[in-house]
Tab-separated table of C-alpha atoms in Angstrom:
chain	number	residue	atom	x	y	z
A	149	MET	CA	25.348	0.771	9.690
A	150	SER	CA	21.830	1.555	8.562
A	151	THR	CA	19.420	4.436	9.112
A	152	VAL	CA	15.848	4.241	10.335
A	153	THR	CA	13.335	7.046	9.964
A	154	ALA	CA	10.567	8.001	12.364
A	155	VAL	CA	8.180	10.888	12.886
A	156	GLY	CA	7.267	12.460	16.213
A	157	GLN	CA	4.848	15.250	17.040
A	158	VAL	CA	4.687	18.279	19.274
A	159	ALA	CA	1.236	19.477	20.381
A	160	PHE	CA	-0.466	16.105	20.489
A	161	SER	CA	0.798	13.684	23.118
A	162	PRO	CA	0.642	9.963	22.350
A	163	LYS	CA	1.944	7.856	25.228
A	164	ILE	CA	5.711	8.176	25.569
A	165	GLY	CA	7.383	4.810	26.074
A	166	SER	CA	7.580	1.510	24.263
A	167	TYR	CA	4.619	2.191	21.989
A	168	SER	CA	4.010	4.285	18.928
A	169	SER	CA	0.413	5.259	18.182
A	170	ASN	CA	-1.119	7.091	15.230
A	171	LEU	CA	-4.540	7.886	13.843
A	172	PHE	CA	-4.286	7.764	10.066
A	173	CYS	CA	-7.092	9.160	7.911
A	174	SER	CA	-7.621	7.405	4.587
A	175	GLU	CA	-7.871	10.858	2.970
A	176	GLY	CA	-4.576	12.034	4.424
A	177	ASP	CA	-5.626	15.261	6.106
A	178	LEU	CA	-9.063	15.084	7.713
A	179	SER	CA	-10.529	18.379	6.568
A	180	GLN	CA	-13.718	20.048	5.395
A	181	LEU	CA	-14.231	23.467	3.852
A	182	TYR	CA	-17.742	24.893	4.231
A	183	THR	CA	-19.512	27.642	2.320
A	184	GLY	CA	-22.367	29.551	3.996
A	185	ASP	CA	-23.265	29.786	7.661
A	186	ALA	CA	-25.013	27.795	10.394
A	187	SER	CA	-28.425	28.271	8.786
A	188	SER	CA	-27.372	26.940	5.390
A	189	TYR	CA	-24.030	25.606	4.191
A	190	SER	CA	-22.334	23.152	1.846
A	191	CYS	CA	-19.135	21.151	2.434
A	192	VAL	CA	-16.108	20.109	0.408
A	193	PRO	CA	-15.445	17.287	0.485
A	194	ASP	CA	-19.049	16.280	1.106
A	195	PHE	CA	-18.945	13.066	3.143
A	196	GLU	CA	-22.698	12.607	2.598
A	197	ALA	CA	-22.624	12.834	-1.205
A	198	ALA	CA	-23.954	9.839	-3.103
A	199	GLY	CA	-21.168	7.393	-3.882
A	200	TYR	CA	-18.607	9.136	-1.658
A	201	THR	CA	-16.398	6.670	0.218
A	202	PRO	CA	-16.514	7.567	3.928
A	203	PRO	CA	-13.144	8.612	5.390
A	204	LEU	CA	-11.690	5.897	7.615
A	205	LEU	CA	-9.524	6.538	10.662
A	206	ASP	CA	-7.082	3.687	11.396
A	207	PHE	CA	-5.816	3.351	14.984
A	208	VAL	CA	-2.318	1.951	14.331
A	209	VAL	CA	-0.248	0.966	17.371
A	210	THR	CA	3.198	-0.592	17.187
A	211	SER	CA	5.062	-1.917	20.198
A	212	SER	CA	8.579	-2.970	21.175
A	213	ARG	CA	6.952	-5.742	23.219
A	214	VAL	CA	5.315	-7.391	20.214
A	215	ALA	CA	7.660	-9.274	17.899
A	216	GLU	CA	5.582	-8.698	14.771
A	217	GLY	CA	5.299	-4.979	15.457
A	218	LEU	CA	1.538	-4.467	15.430
A	219	ALA	CA	-0.037	-4.482	18.883
A	220	ASP	CA	-3.414	-6.062	19.647
A	221	VAL	CA	-5.481	-3.133	20.923
A	222	ARG	CA	-8.519	-3.974	23.037
A	223	ASP	CA	-11.446	-2.036	24.482
A	224	VAL	CA	-11.055	0.767	21.953
A	225	LYS	CA	-13.039	3.908	22.742
A	226	TRP	CA	-13.556	6.903	20.492
A	227	TYR	CA	-13.991	10.551	21.498
A	228	PHE	CA	-15.078	13.659	19.614
A	229	ASN	CA	-13.858	16.865	21.291
A	230	ASP	CA	-13.356	14.829	24.507
A	231	THR	CA	-16.931	13.493	24.486
A	232	GLU	CA	-17.063	9.715	24.227
A	233	ILE	CA	-18.919	8.399	21.187
A	234	GLN	CA	-21.494	5.733	22.033
A	235	PHE	CA	-22.384	2.976	19.569
A	236	GLY	CA	-25.363	0.684	19.079
A	237	SER	CA	-25.279	-3.027	18.397
A	238	ASP	CA	-24.888	-2.250	14.672
A	239	ASN	CA	-21.692	-0.250	15.455
A	240	ILE	CA	-23.346	2.997	14.326
A	241	SER	CA	-22.981	5.944	16.694
A	242	THR	CA	-25.957	6.945	18.832
A	243	GLY	CA	-26.994	9.858	21.037
A	244	SER	CA	-25.774	13.335	20.081
A	245	PHE	CA	-23.573	11.732	17.391
A	246	SER	CA	-26.349	9.574	15.972
A	247	GLY	CA	-25.412	8.296	12.513
A	248	TYR	CA	-22.192	10.282	12.263
A	249	PHE	CA	-19.733	7.451	12.863
A	250	GLU	CA	-19.326	3.707	12.428
A	251	LYS	CA	-16.953	1.698	14.610
A	252	VAL	CA	-14.755	-0.831	12.804
A	253	THR	CA	-13.432	-3.874	14.651
A	254	PRO	CA	-10.791	-5.797	12.674
A	255	SER	CA	-11.457	-9.450	11.923
A	256	ALA	CA	-10.615	-12.118	9.365
A	257	SER	CA	-14.138	-11.878	7.957
A	258	ASN	CA	-14.184	-8.128	7.243
A	259	GLY	CA	-10.538	-7.823	6.145
A	260	TYR	CA	-9.735	-4.812	8.324
A	261	VAL	CA	-6.321	-4.847	10.005
A	262	TYR	CA	-6.710	-1.999	12.505
A	263	PRO	CA	-9.453	-0.707	14.830
A	264	GLY	CA	-11.108	2.089	12.928
A	265	LEU	CA	-13.759	4.776	12.746
A	266	LYS	CA	-15.706	5.592	9.582
A	267	ILE	CA	-17.015	9.156	9.243
A	268	LYS	CA	-20.427	8.896	7.617
A	269	LYS	CA	-21.685	12.499	7.920
A	270	ASN	CA	-20.251	15.978	7.544
A	271	LEU	CA	-18.559	17.129	10.746
A	272	VAL	CA	-19.061	20.872	10.385
A	273	ALA	CA	-22.205	21.230	12.516
A	274	ILE	CA	-21.241	18.917	15.404
A	275	ALA	CA	-17.824	20.629	15.489
A	276	ASN	CA	-19.556	24.027	15.861
A	277	PHE	CA	-17.920	25.209	12.622
A	278	ALA	CA	-14.418	25.027	14.125
A	279	PRO	CA	-11.505	22.557	14.111
A	280	ALA	CA	-12.215	19.466	16.198
A	281	THR	CA	-10.236	16.648	17.774
A	282	ILE	CA	-10.976	12.942	17.438
A	283	LYS	CA	-9.242	10.664	19.921
A	284	ALA	CA	-8.921	6.896	20.207
A	285	THR	CA	-7.910	5.038	23.362
A	286	GLY	CA	-7.320	1.334	23.918
A	287	ARG	CA	-5.634	-1.283	26.095
A	288	ILE	CA	-2.653	-3.422	25.178
A	289	VAL	CA	-2.273	-6.646	27.165
A	290	VAL	CA	1.005	-8.577	27.168
A	291	GLY	CA	1.035	-11.464	29.646
A	292	ASN	CA	-0.127	-10.101	32.970
A	293	ASP	CA	0.732	-6.522	32.048
A	294	SER	CA	-1.734	-3.984	30.681
A	295	ASP	CA	-1.104	-0.518	29.254
A	296	THR	CA	-3.407	2.196	27.952
A	297	ILE	CA	-2.522	3.958	24.707
A	298	GLN	CA	-4.122	6.850	22.844
A	299	ALA	CA	-3.809	8.839	19.637
A	300	PHE	CA	-5.323	12.048	18.275
A	301	ILE	CA	-6.179	13.590	14.927
A	302	THR	CA	-7.458	17.084	14.188
A	303	ALA	CA	-10.384	17.617	11.837
A	304	LYS	CA	-9.465	20.837	10.027
A	305	ILE	CA	-12.750	22.668	9.531
A	306	GLN	CA	-12.599	26.047	7.856
A	307	GLN	CA	-15.020	28.485	6.233
A	308	ASN	CA	-14.616	29.315	2.558
A	309	THR	CA	-14.580	33.103	2.521
A	310	GLY	CA	-14.286	33.336	-1.240
A	311	GLY	CA	-10.517	33.378	-1.361
A	312	ALA	CA	-9.856	29.686	-0.882
A	313	VAL	CA	-6.603	28.500	-2.391
A	314	ASN	CA	-6.139	25.275	-4.287
A	315	LEU	CA	-6.011	22.230	-2.032
A	316	VAL	CA	-3.826	19.123	-2.363
A	317	LYS	CA	-4.072	16.107	-0.061
A	318	ILE	CA	-2.182	12.814	-0.056
A	319	ALA	CA	-4.763	10.074	0.413
A	320	ALA	CA	-4.538	6.301	0.725
A	321	VAL	CA	-5.540	4.389	-2.393
A	322	SER	CA	-6.965	1.645	-0.142
A	323	ALA	CA	-8.815	2.794	2.960
A	324	VAL	CA	-8.325	-0.672	4.458
A	325	ASP	CA	-4.537	-0.640	4.021
A	326	GLY	CA	-4.232	3.048	4.862
A	327	PHE	CA	-0.660	4.258	5.322
A	328	ALA	CA	0.765	1.305	7.271
A	329	ILE	CA	2.612	-1.737	5.879
A	330	SER	CA	1.910	-4.668	8.175
A	331	THR	CA	3.770	-7.567	6.500
A	332	LYS	CA	7.225	-8.249	5.120
A	333	GLY	CA	7.220	-7.763	1.363
A	334	GLY	CA	4.037	-5.667	1.536
A	335	SER	CA	3.352	-2.219	0.158
A	336	VAL	CA	0.874	0.642	0.240
A	337	GLN	CA	-0.221	3.114	-2.405
A	338	ILE	CA	-0.710	6.819	-1.768
A	339	LYS	CA	-2.225	9.317	-4.193
A	340	ALA	CA	-2.418	13.068	-4.671
A	341	VAL	CA	-5.989	14.400	-4.586
A	342	SER	CA	-6.439	17.987	-5.785
A	343	TYR	CA	-9.262	20.522	-5.414
A	344	ARG	CA	-9.365	23.749	-7.414
A	345	ALA	CA	-10.271	26.785	-5.282
A	346	GLY	CA	-10.861	24.337	-2.468
A	347	ARG	CA	-14.056	23.053	-4.086
A	348	THR	CA	-13.786	21.259	-7.423
A	349	LEU	CA	-12.076	17.866	-7.619
A	350	VAL	CA	-9.526	18.010	-10.438
A	351	ASN	CA	-8.934	15.137	-12.868
A	352	PRO	CA	-5.444	13.857	-11.972
A	353	THR	CA	-4.427	13.480	-15.622
A	354	SER	CA	-4.744	17.258	-16.141
A	355	LEU	CA	-1.948	17.924	-13.614
A	356	THR	CA	1.713	16.983	-13.247
A	357	TYR	CA	3.438	15.709	-10.120
A	358	LYS	CA	6.768	15.595	-8.314
A	359	TRP	CA	7.229	13.129	-5.444
A	360	PHE	CA	9.863	13.542	-2.729
A	361	LYS	CA	11.205	11.537	0.210
A	362	LEU	CA	12.841	13.123	3.223
A	363	THR	CA	16.445	11.882	3.243
A	364	ALA	CA	19.263	13.199	5.472
A	365	GLY	CA	17.065	16.128	6.482
A	366	GLN	CA	16.228	17.238	2.942
A	367	TRP	CA	13.447	16.613	0.433
A	368	VAL	CA	14.950	14.468	-2.342
A	369	GLN	CA	12.926	14.005	-5.526
A	370	ILE	CA	12.015	10.429	-6.447
A	371	THR	CA	12.853	9.794	-10.083
A	372	ASN	CA	14.196	6.243	-10.455
A	373	GLY	CA	12.715	4.499	-7.436
A	374	PRO	CA	12.886	2.386	-5.433
A	375	GLU	CA	9.330	3.639	-4.895
A	376	THR	CA	7.073	3.260	-7.950
A	377	ILE	CA	5.242	6.186	-9.572
A	378	SER	CA	2.101	5.546	-11.648
A	379	SER	CA	1.968	6.373	-15.355
A	380	ASP	CA	-0.038	9.577	-14.756
A	381	GLY	CA	2.244	10.556	-11.862
A	382	SER	CA	-0.509	10.930	-9.273
A	383	THR	CA	0.092	7.703	-7.317
A	384	LEU	CA	3.153	6.448	-5.442
A	385	THR	CA	3.689	2.849	-4.323
A	386	VAL	CA	5.852	2.480	-1.209
A	387	HIS	CA	7.299	-0.978	-0.625
A	388	GLU	CA	8.265	-2.493	2.711
A	389	ALA	CA	11.926	-2.500	1.659
A	390	ASP	CA	11.831	1.222	0.835
A	391	ILE	CA	11.610	2.383	4.460
A	392	LEU	CA	12.808	1.459	7.940
A	393	VAL	CA	10.138	2.037	10.608
A	394	SER	CA	8.585	4.906	8.621
A	395	GLY	CA	9.132	7.222	5.693
A	396	MET	CA	8.009	10.794	5.071
A	397	TYR	CA	6.807	11.702	1.579
A	398	LYS	CA	5.825	14.943	-0.128
A	399	VAL	CA	4.040	15.644	-3.393
A	400	GLU	CA	4.128	18.866	-5.380
A	401	VAL	CA	1.312	19.270	-7.893
A	402	TYR	CA	1.617	21.547	-10.927
A	403	SER	CA	-0.909	22.999	-13.356
A	404	SER	CA	0.577	24.221	-16.659
A	405	GLY	CA	3.964	24.425	-14.966
A	406	THR	CA	2.744	26.510	-12.013
A	407	LEU	CA	2.692	25.081	-8.498
A	408	PHE	CA	-0.909	24.089	-7.728
A	409	GLY	CA	-0.309	22.875	-4.161
A	410	GLN	CA	1.587	20.378	-2.024
A	411	ASP	CA	1.142	18.003	0.904
A	412	THR	CA	3.093	15.518	3.028
A	413	GLN	CA	2.279	12.103	4.464
A	414	MET	CA	4.017	9.533	6.652
A	415	VAL	CA	4.040	5.830	5.745
A	416	VAL	CA	4.705	3.354	8.570
A	417	ASP	CA	6.358	-0.059	8.241
A	418	ALA	CA	5.031	-2.011	11.223
A	419	SER	CA	6.878	-5.146	10.102
A	420	ASP	CA	10.337	-3.763	10.863
A	421	CYS	CA	12.416	-5.032	13.766
A	422	TYR	CA	13.009	-1.586	15.273
A	423	LEU	CA	10.870	0.880	17.175
A	424	VAL	CA	11.923	4.493	17.641
A	425	GLU	CA	10.992	5.931	21.035
A	426	PHE	CA	10.518	9.674	21.338
A	427	HIS	CA	11.537	11.352	24.598
A	428	TYR	CA	10.089	14.827	25.115
A	429	ASP	CA	11.035	17.442	27.707
A	430	PRO	CA	8.566	18.414	29.029
A	431	ALA	CA	6.791	15.067	28.645
A	432	SER	CA	3.501	16.755	27.641
A	433	ALA	CA	5.130	17.641	24.283
A	434	THR	CA	2.967	20.748	24.140
A	435	ILE	CA	3.812	24.392	23.471
A	436	THR	CA	1.599	27.353	24.354
A	437	ASP	CA	1.699	31.040	23.488
A	438	ASP	CA	0.643	31.907	27.045
A	439	PRO	CA	3.426	34.174	28.402
A	440	ALA	CA	3.479	32.068	31.569
A	441	GLY	CA	3.390	28.737	29.724
A	442	ASN	CA	5.893	26.408	28.069
A	443	HIS	CA	7.554	27.831	24.942
A	444	SER	CA	9.922	25.025	23.925
A	445	VAL	CA	10.072	21.228	23.741
A	446	ASN	CA	13.329	19.286	23.561
A	447	VAL	CA	13.160	16.037	21.561
A	448	GLN	CA	15.479	13.035	21.908
A	449	VAL	CA	15.106	9.494	20.587
A	450	ALA	CA	16.139	5.950	21.415
A	451	VAL	CA	15.907	2.799	19.285
A	452	VAL	CA	14.408	-0.410	20.695
A	453	SER	CA	14.408	-3.954	19.318
A	454	ARG	CA	10.869	-5.210	18.811
A	455	LYS	CA	12.005	-8.822	19.180
A	456	THR	CA	13.783	-8.481	22.530
A	457	GLY	CA	12.517	-5.182	23.911
A	458	GLN	CA	16.126	-4.171	24.519
A	459	VAL	CA	17.376	-0.675	23.800
A	460	ILE	CA	19.638	-0.835	20.744
A	461	VAL	CA	20.612	2.841	20.782
A	462	GLN	CA	20.394	4.820	24.036
A	463	LYS	CA	18.957	8.334	23.745
A	464	ALA	CA	22.226	9.772	25.096
A	465	ASN	CA	24.106	8.125	22.225
A	466	ALA	CA	21.591	8.523	19.400
A	467	GLN	CA	22.803	10.661	16.512
A	468	ALA	CA	20.092	11.719	14.112
A	469	TYR	CA	18.829	14.209	11.581
A	470	PHE	CA	15.912	16.082	13.164
A	471	THR	CA	13.624	17.846	10.659
A	472	VAL	CA	10.714	19.953	11.920
A	473	VAL	CA	7.959	20.439	9.327
A	474	ASP	CA	4.479	21.926	9.087
A	475	SER	CA	1.529	20.083	7.546
A	476	ALA	CA	2.558	21.097	4.013
A	477	GLY	CA	6.117	19.837	4.463
A	478	ASN	CA	7.796	23.228	4.820
A	479	ILE	CA	10.977	22.843	6.882
A	480	LEU	CA	10.913	24.984	10.014
A	481	ASN	CA	14.433	24.348	11.330
A	482	SER	CA	16.497	25.045	8.217
A	483	GLY	CA	20.207	24.963	8.949
A	484	GLN	CA	19.688	22.507	11.798
A	485	ASN	CA	17.999	19.730	9.825
A	486	THR	CA	21.072	18.621	7.862
A	487	VAL	CA	23.342	18.233	10.915
A	488	LYS	CA	23.383	14.993	12.937
A	489	LYS	CA	22.894	15.655	16.626
A	490	SER	CA	21.455	14.134	19.808
A	491	SER	CA	18.396	16.365	20.235
A	492	GLN	CA	16.260	19.110	18.707
A	493	ASP	CA	14.442	22.019	20.312
A	494	VAL	CA	10.984	22.769	18.917
A	495	THR	CA	10.195	26.398	19.680
A	496	LEU	CA	7.186	28.667	19.967
A	497	ALA	CA	8.342	30.482	16.827
A	498	MET	CA	8.170	27.222	14.866
A	499	VAL	CA	4.616	26.341	15.893
A	500	GLN	CA	3.512	29.935	15.348
A	501	GLN	CA	4.949	29.825	11.835
A	502	ALA	CA	3.098	26.555	11.219
A	503	GLU	CA	-0.075	27.952	12.861
A	504	SER	CA	-0.612	24.482	14.360
A	505	GLY	CA	1.244	21.527	15.823
A	506	VAL	CA	4.332	20.339	13.969
A	507	GLN	CA	5.979	17.034	13.124
A	508	ILE	CA	9.533	16.055	13.956
A	509	ILE	CA	10.982	13.659	11.409
A	510	VAL	CA	13.942	11.776	12.838
A	511	GLU	CA	16.449	9.736	10.833
A	512	VAL	CA	18.617	7.885	13.351
A	513	ASP	CA	21.555	5.563	12.745
A	514	VAL	CA	21.300	1.980	14.011
A	515	PRO	CA	23.769	-0.913	13.772
A	516	PHE	CA	22.949	-3.794	11.427
């Protein structure tokens, strides 16, 4: 018996079925804090600053119908707040988004593995100084069959009102590799990036770090591996053998012994032989605070073999740890997360506590 780990979401609705889709930002959270107003403002981080590496969104799709895990996604389209982004022959965005984005098409010559979108300008103005959604859609063709898949990410845009707290984000060391391991024996590196008062980038050697992995519904500190921690503590290397399907990691950052901030990040192993399917009821996987709307989502899972497409563990038989967390890794279903069961209800109270959508981390048993 072995245990695979996967992460689902409530609020955003990737296609439910034999595919798993994610938009990963190379910076971890895609966020900008602005100071000022519409007439004059500054941003942190400043995507337009000299020497700043543009954030990269990776459109990672895995499929039970593709033996190697990664699906070949065609005809990828990008949307900003539901408006399609148009691109010129140089792959730079045009029209109302002129110069803001660059489309990345993976090829052997450029070294990119996934379809991607580089963010070349600050998003605050085109987002109307409010959180915004970026969406990717694409087609997967297997034989004579074709399916459409999509994934979302929220750009967290917030005004600095003078009381900004310290900010910690888990970023990818390599924007090209991102947070997905695509080959057997491969690895990815993730790092803690810290801003003091939401503005000033802090030298990592001036802080101390604790890294955790979600195991059996609880955050367990990593001390002796198998993941590898850098000498200054700020970087974690996750190897293909360390996770099955995906792993959820958290970092706590300390300054002079006092908690500075924390963040969480999922790492995906697309080379594994399993795919975890999430089954949501209702299928929209969305909760609203409208009194007449939907206030709960029930989550079940099944496990599928990528090689054969056959269901290895039926959702009715799947026993798993279900852990509901907010973006900082705070557990929202304490008392339920350490008990194996067949499903988990995500409630309005949970998403209200998180003040946003939540993630459901599932650790499900599979036979060898």
